[in-house]
Short mmCIF file of C-alpha atoms in Angstrom, two decimals:
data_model
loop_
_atom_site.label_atom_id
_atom_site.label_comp_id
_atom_site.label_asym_id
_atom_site.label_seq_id
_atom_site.Cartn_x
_atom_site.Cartn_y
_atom_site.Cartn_z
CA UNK A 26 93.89 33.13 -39.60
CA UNK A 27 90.68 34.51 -40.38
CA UNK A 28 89.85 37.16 -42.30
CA UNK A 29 87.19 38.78 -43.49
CA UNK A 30 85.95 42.15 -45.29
CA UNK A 31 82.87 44.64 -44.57
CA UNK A 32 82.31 47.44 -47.12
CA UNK A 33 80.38 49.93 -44.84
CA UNK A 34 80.55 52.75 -47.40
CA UNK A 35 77.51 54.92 -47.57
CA UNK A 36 76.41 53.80 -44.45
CA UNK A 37 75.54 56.47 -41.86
CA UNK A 38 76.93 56.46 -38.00
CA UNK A 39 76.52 54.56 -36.04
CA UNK A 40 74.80 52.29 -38.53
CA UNK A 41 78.25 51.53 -39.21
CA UNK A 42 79.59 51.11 -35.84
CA UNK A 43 76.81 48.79 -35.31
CA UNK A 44 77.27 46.77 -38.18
CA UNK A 45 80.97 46.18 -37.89
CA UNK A 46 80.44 45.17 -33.94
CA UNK A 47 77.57 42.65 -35.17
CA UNK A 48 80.05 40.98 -38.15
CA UNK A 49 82.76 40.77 -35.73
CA UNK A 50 80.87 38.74 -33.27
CA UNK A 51 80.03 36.29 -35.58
CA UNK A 52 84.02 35.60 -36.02
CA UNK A 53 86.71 33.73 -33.47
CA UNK A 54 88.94 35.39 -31.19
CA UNK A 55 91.68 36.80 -32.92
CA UNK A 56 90.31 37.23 -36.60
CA UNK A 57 90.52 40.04 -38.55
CA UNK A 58 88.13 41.91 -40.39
CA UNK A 59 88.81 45.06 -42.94
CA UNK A 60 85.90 46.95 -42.81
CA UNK A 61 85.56 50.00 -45.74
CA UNK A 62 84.10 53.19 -43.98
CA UNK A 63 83.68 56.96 -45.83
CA UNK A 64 85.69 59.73 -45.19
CA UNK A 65 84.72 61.57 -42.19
CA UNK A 66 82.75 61.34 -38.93
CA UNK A 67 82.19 57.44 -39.97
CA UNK A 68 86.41 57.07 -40.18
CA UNK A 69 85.90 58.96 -36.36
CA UNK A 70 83.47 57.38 -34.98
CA UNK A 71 84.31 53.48 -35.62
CA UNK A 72 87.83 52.91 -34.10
CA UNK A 73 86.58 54.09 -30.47
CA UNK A 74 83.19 52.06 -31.38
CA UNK A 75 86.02 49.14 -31.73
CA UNK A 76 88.30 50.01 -29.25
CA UNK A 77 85.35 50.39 -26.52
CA UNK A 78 83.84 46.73 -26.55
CA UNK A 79 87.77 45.45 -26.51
CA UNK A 80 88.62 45.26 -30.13
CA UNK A 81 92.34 46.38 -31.30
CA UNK A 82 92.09 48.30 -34.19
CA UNK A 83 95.51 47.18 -35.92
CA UNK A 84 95.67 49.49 -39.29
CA UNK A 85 93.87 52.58 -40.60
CA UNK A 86 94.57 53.54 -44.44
CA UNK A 87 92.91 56.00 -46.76
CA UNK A 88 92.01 54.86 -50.08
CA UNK A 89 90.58 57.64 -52.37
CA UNK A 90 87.19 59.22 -50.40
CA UNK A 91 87.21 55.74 -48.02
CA UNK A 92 89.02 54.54 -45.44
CA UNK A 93 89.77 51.19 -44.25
CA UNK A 94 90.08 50.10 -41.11
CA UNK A 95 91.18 46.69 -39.44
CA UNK A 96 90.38 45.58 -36.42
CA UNK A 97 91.48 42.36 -34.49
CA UNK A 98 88.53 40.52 -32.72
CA UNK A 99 88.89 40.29 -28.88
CA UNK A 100 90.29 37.12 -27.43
CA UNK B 4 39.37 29.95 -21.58
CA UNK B 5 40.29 32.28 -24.74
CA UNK B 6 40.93 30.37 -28.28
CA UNK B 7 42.28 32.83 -30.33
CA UNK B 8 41.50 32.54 -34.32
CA UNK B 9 41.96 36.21 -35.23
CA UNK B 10 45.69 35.79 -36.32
CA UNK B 11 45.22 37.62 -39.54
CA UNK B 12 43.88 40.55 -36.80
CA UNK B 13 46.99 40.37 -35.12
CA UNK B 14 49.05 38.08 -33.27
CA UNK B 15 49.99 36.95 -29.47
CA UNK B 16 53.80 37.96 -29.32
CA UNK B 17 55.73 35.13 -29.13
CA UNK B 18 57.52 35.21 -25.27
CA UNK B 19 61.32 35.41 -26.31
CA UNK B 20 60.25 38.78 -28.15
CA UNK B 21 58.79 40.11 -25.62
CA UNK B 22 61.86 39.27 -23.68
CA UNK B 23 64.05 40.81 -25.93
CA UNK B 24 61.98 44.15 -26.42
CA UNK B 25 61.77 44.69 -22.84
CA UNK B 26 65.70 44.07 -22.04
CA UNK B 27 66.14 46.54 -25.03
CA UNK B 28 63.50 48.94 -23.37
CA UNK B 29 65.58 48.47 -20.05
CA UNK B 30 69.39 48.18 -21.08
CA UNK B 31 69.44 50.01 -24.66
CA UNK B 32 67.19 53.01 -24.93
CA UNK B 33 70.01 55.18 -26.68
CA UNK B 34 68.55 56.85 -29.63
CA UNK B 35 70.41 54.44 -32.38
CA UNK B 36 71.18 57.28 -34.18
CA UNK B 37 73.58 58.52 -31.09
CA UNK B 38 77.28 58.22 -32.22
CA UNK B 39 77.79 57.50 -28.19
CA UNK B 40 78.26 54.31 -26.60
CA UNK B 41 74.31 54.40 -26.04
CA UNK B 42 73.73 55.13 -29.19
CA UNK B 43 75.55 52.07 -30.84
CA UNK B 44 74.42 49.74 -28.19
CA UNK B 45 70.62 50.73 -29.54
CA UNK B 46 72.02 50.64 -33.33
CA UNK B 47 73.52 47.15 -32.81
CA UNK B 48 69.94 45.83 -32.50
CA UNK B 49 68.21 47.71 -35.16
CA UNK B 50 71.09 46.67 -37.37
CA UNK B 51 71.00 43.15 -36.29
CA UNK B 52 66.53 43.53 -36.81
CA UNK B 53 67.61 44.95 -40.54
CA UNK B 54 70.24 42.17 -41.49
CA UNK B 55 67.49 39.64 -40.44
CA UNK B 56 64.32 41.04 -42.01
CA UNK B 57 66.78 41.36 -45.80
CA UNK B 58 67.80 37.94 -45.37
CA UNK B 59 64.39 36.24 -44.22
CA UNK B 60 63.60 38.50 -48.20
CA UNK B 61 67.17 37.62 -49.81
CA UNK B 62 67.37 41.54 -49.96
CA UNK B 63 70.47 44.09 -49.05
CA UNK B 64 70.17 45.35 -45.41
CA UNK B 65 70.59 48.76 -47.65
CA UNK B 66 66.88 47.83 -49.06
CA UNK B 67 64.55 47.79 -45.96
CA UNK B 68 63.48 51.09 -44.29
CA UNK B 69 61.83 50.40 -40.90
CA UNK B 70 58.60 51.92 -40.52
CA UNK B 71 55.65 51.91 -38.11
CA UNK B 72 54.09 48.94 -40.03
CA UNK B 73 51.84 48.06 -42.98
CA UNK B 74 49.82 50.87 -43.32
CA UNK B 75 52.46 53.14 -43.53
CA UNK B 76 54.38 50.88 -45.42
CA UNK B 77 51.82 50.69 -48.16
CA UNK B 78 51.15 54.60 -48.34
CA UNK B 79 54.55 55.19 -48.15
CA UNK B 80 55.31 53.04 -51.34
CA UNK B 81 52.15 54.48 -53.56
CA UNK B 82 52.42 58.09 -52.36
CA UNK B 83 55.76 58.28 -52.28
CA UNK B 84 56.13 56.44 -55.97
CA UNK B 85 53.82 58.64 -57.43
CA UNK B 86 54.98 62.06 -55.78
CA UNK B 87 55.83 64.60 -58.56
CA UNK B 88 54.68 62.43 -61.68
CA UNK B 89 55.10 64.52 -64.67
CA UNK B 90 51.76 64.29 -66.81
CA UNK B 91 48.89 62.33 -65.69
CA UNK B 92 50.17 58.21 -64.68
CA UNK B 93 48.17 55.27 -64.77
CA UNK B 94 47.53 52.78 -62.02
CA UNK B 95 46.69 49.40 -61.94
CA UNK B 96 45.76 47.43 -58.45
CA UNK B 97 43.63 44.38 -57.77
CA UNK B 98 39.79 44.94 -56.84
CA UNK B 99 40.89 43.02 -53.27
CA UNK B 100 43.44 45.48 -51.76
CA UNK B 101 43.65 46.49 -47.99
CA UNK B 102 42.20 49.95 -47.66
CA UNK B 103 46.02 51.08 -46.80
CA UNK B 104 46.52 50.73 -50.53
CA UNK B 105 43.29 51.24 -51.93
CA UNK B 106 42.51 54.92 -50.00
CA UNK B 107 45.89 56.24 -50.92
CA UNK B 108 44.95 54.86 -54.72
CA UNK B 109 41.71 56.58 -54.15
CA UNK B 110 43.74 59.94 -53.09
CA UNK B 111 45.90 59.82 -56.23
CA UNK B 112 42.35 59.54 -58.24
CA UNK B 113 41.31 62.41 -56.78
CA UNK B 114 44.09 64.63 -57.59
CA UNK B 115 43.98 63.72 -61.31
CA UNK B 116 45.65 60.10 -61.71
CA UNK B 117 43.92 57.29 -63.73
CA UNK B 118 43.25 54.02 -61.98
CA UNK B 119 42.33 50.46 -63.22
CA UNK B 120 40.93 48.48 -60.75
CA UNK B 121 41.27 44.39 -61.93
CA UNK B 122 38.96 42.09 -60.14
CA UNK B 123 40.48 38.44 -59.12
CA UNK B 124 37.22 36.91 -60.12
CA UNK B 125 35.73 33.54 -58.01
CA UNK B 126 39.36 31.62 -57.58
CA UNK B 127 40.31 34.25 -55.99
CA UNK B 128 43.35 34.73 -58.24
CA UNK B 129 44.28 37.88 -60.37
CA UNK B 130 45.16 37.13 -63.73
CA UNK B 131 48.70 38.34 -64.93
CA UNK B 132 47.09 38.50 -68.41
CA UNK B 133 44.56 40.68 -66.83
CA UNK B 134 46.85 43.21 -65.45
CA UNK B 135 48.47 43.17 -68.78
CA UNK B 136 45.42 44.28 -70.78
CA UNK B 137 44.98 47.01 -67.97
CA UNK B 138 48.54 48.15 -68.39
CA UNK B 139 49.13 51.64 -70.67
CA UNK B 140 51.79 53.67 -72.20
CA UNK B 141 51.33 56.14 -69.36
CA UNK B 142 51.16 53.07 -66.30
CA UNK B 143 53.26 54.31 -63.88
CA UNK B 144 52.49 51.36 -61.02
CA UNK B 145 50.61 48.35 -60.57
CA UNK B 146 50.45 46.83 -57.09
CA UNK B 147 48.86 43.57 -55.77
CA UNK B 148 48.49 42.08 -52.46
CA UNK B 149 51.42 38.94 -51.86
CA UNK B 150 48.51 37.38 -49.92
CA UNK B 151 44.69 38.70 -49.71
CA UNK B 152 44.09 38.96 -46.05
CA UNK B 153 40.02 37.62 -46.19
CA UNK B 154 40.64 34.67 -48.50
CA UNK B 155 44.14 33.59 -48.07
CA UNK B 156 45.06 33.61 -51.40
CA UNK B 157 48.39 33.90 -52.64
CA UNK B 158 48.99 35.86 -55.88
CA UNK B 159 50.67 35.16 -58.90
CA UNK B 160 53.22 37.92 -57.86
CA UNK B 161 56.38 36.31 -59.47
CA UNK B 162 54.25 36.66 -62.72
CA UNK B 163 52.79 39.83 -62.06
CA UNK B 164 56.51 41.56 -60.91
CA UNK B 165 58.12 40.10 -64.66
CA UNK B 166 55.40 41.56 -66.25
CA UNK B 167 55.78 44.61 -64.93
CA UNK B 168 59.41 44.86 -65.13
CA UNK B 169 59.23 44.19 -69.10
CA UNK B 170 56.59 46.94 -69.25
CA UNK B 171 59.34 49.17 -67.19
CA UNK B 172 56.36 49.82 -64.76
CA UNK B 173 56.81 49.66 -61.41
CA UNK B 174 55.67 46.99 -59.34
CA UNK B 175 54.57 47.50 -55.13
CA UNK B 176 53.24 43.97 -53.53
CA UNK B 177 51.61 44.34 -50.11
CA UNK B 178 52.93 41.04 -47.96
CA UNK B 179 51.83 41.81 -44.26
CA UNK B 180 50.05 38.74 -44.09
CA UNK B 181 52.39 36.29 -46.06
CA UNK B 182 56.26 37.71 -44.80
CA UNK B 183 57.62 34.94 -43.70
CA UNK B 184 54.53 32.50 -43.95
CA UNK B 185 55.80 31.36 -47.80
CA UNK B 186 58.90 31.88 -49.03
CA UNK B 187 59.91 34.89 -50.84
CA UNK B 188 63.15 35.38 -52.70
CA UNK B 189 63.50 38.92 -53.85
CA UNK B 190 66.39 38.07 -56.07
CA UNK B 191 64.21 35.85 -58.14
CA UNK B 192 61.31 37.72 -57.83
CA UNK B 193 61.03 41.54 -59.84
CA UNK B 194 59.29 43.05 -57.07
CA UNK B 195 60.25 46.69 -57.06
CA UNK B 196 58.55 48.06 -53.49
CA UNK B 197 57.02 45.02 -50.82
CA UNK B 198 55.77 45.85 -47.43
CA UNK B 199 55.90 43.93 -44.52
CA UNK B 200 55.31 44.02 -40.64
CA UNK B 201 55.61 42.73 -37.45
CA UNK B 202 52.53 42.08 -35.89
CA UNK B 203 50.84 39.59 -38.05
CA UNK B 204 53.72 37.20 -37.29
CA UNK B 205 54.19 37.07 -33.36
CA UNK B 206 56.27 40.11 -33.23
CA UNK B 207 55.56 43.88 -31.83
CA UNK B 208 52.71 45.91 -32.89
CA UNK B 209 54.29 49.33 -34.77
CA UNK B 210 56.51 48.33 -36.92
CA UNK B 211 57.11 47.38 -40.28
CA UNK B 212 59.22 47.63 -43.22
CA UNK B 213 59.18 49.06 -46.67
CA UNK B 214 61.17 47.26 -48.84
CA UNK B 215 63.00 49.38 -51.89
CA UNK B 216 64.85 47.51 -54.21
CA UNK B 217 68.16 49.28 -55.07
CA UNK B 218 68.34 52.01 -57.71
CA UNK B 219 64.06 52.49 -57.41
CA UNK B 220 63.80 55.84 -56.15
CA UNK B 221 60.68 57.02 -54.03
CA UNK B 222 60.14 60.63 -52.08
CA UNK B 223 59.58 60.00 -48.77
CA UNK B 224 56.12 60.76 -46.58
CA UNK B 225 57.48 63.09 -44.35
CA UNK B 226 60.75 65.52 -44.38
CA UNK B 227 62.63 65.42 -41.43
CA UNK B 228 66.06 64.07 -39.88
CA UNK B 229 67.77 61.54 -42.27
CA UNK B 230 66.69 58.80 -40.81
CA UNK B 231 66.34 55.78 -42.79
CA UNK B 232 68.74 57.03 -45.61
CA UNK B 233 65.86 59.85 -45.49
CA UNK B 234 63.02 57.99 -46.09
CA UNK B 235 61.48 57.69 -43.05
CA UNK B 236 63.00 60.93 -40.73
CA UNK B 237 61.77 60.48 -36.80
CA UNK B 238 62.86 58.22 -34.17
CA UNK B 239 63.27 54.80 -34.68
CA UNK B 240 61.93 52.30 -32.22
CA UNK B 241 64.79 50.20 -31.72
CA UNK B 242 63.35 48.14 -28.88
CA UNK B 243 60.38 47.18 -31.24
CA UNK B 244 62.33 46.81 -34.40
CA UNK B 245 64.89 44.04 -32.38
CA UNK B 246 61.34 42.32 -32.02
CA UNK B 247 60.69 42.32 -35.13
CA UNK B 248 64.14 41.04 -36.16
CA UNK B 249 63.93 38.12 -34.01
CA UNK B 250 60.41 37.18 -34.80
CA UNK B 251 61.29 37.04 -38.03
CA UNK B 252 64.06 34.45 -37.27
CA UNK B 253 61.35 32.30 -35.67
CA UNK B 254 59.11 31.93 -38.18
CA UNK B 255 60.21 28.53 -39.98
CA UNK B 256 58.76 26.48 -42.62
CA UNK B 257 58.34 23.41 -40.27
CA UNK B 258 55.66 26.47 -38.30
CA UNK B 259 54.10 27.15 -41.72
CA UNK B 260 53.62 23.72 -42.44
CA UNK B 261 52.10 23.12 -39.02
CA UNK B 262 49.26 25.48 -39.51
CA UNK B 263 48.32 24.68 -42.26
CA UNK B 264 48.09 21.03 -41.18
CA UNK B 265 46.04 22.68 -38.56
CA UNK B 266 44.02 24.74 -40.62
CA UNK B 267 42.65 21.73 -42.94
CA UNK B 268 42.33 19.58 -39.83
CA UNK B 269 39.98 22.54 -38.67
CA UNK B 270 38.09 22.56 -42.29
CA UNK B 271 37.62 18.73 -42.12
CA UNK B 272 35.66 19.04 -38.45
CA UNK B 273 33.60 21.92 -39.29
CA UNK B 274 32.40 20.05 -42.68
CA UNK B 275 31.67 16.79 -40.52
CA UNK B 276 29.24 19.10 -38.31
CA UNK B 277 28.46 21.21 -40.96
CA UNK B 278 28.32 20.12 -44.62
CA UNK B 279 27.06 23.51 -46.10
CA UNK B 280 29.67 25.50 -44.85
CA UNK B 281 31.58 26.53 -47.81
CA UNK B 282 35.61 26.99 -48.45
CA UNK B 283 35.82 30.06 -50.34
CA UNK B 284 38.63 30.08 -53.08
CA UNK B 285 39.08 26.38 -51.58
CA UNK B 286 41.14 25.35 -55.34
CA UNK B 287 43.26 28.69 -55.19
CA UNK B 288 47.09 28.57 -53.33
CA UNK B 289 46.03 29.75 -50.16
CA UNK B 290 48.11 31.28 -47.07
CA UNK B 291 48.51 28.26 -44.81
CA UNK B 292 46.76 30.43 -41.39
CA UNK B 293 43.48 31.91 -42.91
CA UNK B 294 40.36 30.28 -43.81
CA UNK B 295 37.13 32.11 -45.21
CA UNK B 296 34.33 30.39 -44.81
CA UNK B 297 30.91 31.03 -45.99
CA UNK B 298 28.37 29.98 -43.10
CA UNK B 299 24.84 28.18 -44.16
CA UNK B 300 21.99 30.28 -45.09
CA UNK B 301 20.45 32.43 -41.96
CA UNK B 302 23.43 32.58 -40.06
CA UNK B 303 24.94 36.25 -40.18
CA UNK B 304 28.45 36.77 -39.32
CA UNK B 305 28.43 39.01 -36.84
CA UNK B 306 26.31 37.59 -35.02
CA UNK B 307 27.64 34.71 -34.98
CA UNK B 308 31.19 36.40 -33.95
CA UNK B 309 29.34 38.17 -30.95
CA UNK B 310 28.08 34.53 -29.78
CA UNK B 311 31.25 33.10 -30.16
CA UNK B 312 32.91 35.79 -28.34
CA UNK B 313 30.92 35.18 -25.85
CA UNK B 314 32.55 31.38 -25.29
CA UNK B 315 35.59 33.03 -25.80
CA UNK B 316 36.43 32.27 -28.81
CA UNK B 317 37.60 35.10 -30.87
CA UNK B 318 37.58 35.42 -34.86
CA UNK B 319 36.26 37.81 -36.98
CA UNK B 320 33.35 38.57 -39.69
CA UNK B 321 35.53 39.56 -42.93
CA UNK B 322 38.66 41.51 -41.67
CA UNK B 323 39.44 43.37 -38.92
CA UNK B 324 40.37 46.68 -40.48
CA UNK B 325 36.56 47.05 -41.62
CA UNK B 326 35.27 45.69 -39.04
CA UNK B 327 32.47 47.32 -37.30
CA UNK B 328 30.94 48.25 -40.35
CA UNK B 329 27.71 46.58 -41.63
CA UNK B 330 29.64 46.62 -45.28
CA UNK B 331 29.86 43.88 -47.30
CA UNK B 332 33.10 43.18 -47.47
CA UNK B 333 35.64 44.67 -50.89
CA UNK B 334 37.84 41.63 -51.22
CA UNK B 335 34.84 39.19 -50.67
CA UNK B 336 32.63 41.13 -53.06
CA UNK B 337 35.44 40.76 -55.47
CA UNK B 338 35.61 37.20 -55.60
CA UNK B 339 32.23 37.23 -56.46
CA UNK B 340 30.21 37.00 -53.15
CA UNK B 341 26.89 38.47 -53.43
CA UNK B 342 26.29 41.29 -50.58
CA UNK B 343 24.66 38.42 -48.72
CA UNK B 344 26.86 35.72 -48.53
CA UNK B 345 29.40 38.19 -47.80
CA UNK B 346 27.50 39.12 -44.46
CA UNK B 347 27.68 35.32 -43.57
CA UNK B 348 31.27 34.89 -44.42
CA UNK B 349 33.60 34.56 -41.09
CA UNK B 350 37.33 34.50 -41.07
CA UNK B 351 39.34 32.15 -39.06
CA UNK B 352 42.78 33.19 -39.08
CA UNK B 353 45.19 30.66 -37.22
CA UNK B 354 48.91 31.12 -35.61
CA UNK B 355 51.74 29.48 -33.83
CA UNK B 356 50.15 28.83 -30.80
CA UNK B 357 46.90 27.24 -31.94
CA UNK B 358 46.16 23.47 -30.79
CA UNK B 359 44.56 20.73 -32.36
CA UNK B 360 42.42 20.22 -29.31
CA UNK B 361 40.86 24.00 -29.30
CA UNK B 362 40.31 23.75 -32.94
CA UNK B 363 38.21 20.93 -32.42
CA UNK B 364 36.41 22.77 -29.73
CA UNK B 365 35.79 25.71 -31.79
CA UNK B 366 34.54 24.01 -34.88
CA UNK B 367 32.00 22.27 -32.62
CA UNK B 368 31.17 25.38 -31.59
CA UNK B 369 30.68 26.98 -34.69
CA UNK B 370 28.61 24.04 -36.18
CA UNK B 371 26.20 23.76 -33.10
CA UNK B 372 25.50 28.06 -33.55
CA UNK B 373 25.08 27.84 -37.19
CA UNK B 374 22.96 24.37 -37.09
#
């Protein structure tokens, strides 16, 4: 399955949002991508940015001052 | 009937941009820095226009900082490089510089700074050994145009940019009229600050981009929101800068190559008709839209534009941001036009929608004024 990563850290909302909605329509249904966010309003603001053009986000982890987030492409 | 030669002015907007900005006008005009649904559905095409414009430059989307075009973009990168300069810098720029670099330059003078000014001399080239005779212990920038917007001429900047760099001085390249016209790798190329816009290549008029390679650090023009990672607070256009974006995408070598087919086929029928019109920096890498041509004695050049208006055929007499004055031109003086031939020089710029047929037209037209 495919999978891909997006390090998004340091970039302001909804720069980020935007981003991660633009990479993800450039992959097939189903794919994964692990996108790297900072702490904060961005680690907010993306999942519903996901969630709300019918992406699943499917895990959320912290790692040190970033989080990571993965979200499963629409089919 | 209009044929349009005044591409170096500005461009006709290629349809599907024009498309595109007004469906963004109409369906996304959230401000893109809204966290709302709005908000990211504006963001999604300025971040889409910024992920086009790096890689159209082989640059990080984290390097470009939309703007409202070239001028900006060119005071932006000498003000804001020189802001708060301890002691008294040096700074080195070609005799042939658009007045959005050379009046800021002039404004630094003013308030203290040295400046070398380095001529490019009849080919139309500036010397890289040149600019490293001008450069100082205390040379703080150097900046040279990408392409000269009169002449056509592409500079050395590959040269001038690892010069530079060993010198650990910075190096700004103005490239409004060659983005995307000749290719441009700013991985292989130590440029440290390049501007570009919009306009000049079939996109929107008002905006631009300022290109700042990672870990250069500028202050920005104005203080305001954090836009831009700060350096340019205010608003962004996001309908405009999605133009942009795309127009960039549309520019392709195959294009490039066509004008410039276009441009020599022009050169050819003007010469048939008119032998003594002269090519100006004819042996010089030259932009493949722009042609400077130096009419035969008697003919002045704005005249001649006025009568060729007139038919409907639109260029211009040296370039368009000085026109209306009775000036010789600064970048034609440069290359070593007296003031006279200067005032008989015309500039026909061409662009994507330019024919073979009207270029034949207006070259007959030229040659039948001028005879």
């Amino acid at each position: 399955m495919q999978h891909e990563t997006l390090d998004l850290s340091g970039v302001p909302c909804p720069a980020n949002s935007a981003r991660a909605l633009l990479r993800l329509e450039t992959l097939d249904p189903g794919a994964e991508l692990e996108i790297t966010v900072d702490d904060g309003e961005p680690a907010l603001n993306l999942p519903p940015s996901l969630e709300r053009e019918g992406h699943a986000v499917i895990a959320l982890r912290r790692e040190g001052a970033h989080w990571v987030i993965v979200a499963r492409k629409s089919q | 009937m209009t044929i349009y030669l005044d591409n170096a002015s500005t461009t006709r907007p290629d349809d599907r941009v024009i498309d595109l900005v007004a469906a963004a006008e109409r369906d996304a005009y959230g401000n893109d820095s809204s966290v709302h649904a709005m908000g990211v559905e504006a963001g999604k095409r300025t971040e889409k226009a910024r992920l086009q414009v790096a890689a159209a430059l082989n640059a990080s989307p984290g390097e470009i900082v939309f703007n409202s075009g070239g001028t900006e973009g060119n005071n932006a990168a000498l003000l804001g490089a020189l802001a708060g300069r301890a002691g008294k810098p040096h700074i080195v720029i070609s005799g042939m510089e658009h007045s959005s670099v050379a009046n800021p330059v002039l404004r630094l003078e003013k308030s203290g700074m040295a400046v070398t000014v380095v001529d490019p001399g009849a080919s139309g080239l500036v010397d890289p050994a040149a600019v490293q005779r001008a450069l100082r212990p205390e040379t703080a920038l150097v900046s040279v145009m990408h392409a000269n917007n009169e002449t056509g001429v592409l500079q050395p900047i590959a040269e001038l940019g690892a010069l530079c760099r060993k010198a650990g001085v910075l190096f700004h390249s103005d490239a409004c009229q060659s983005f995307t016209k000749t290719p441009l790798d700013l991985k292989k190329c130590a440029v440290d600050l390049l501007t570009v816009n919009s306009h000049k290549l079939h996109g929107p008029k008002g905006v631009g981009a300022l290109y700042i390679r990672k870990g250069v650090s500028i202050a920005p023009l104005m203080e305001g929101g954090g836009h831009e990672d700060g350096m340019r607070p205010g608003t962004r256009n996001s309908p405009a800068i999605a133009g942009f974006g795309l127009a960039v995408t549309l520019c392709t070598p195959e294009l490039a190559a066509k004008t410039a087919a276009l441009r020599d086929f022009f050169m050819e029928e003007l010469r048939k008709a008119l032998p003594k019109a002269r090519l100006n920096c004819a042996d010089a890498p030259r932009l493949c839209g722009i042609l400077s041509i130096t009419m035969p004695g008697g003919t002045g050049a704005a005249a001649l534009v006025r009568a060729m208006s007139a038919k409907g055929i639109c260029l211009s007499a040296g370039s368009a941001c000085s026109a209306g004055s009775n000036e010789p031109s600064r970048a034609l003086k440069a290359i070593g036009l007296s003031d006279k031939e200067a005032l008989r020089t015309i500039r026909v710029s061409l662009g994507r929608f330019n024919t073979k047929e009207e270029l034949s037209l207006a070259a007959k037209e030229l040659a039948a004024y001028a005879a």
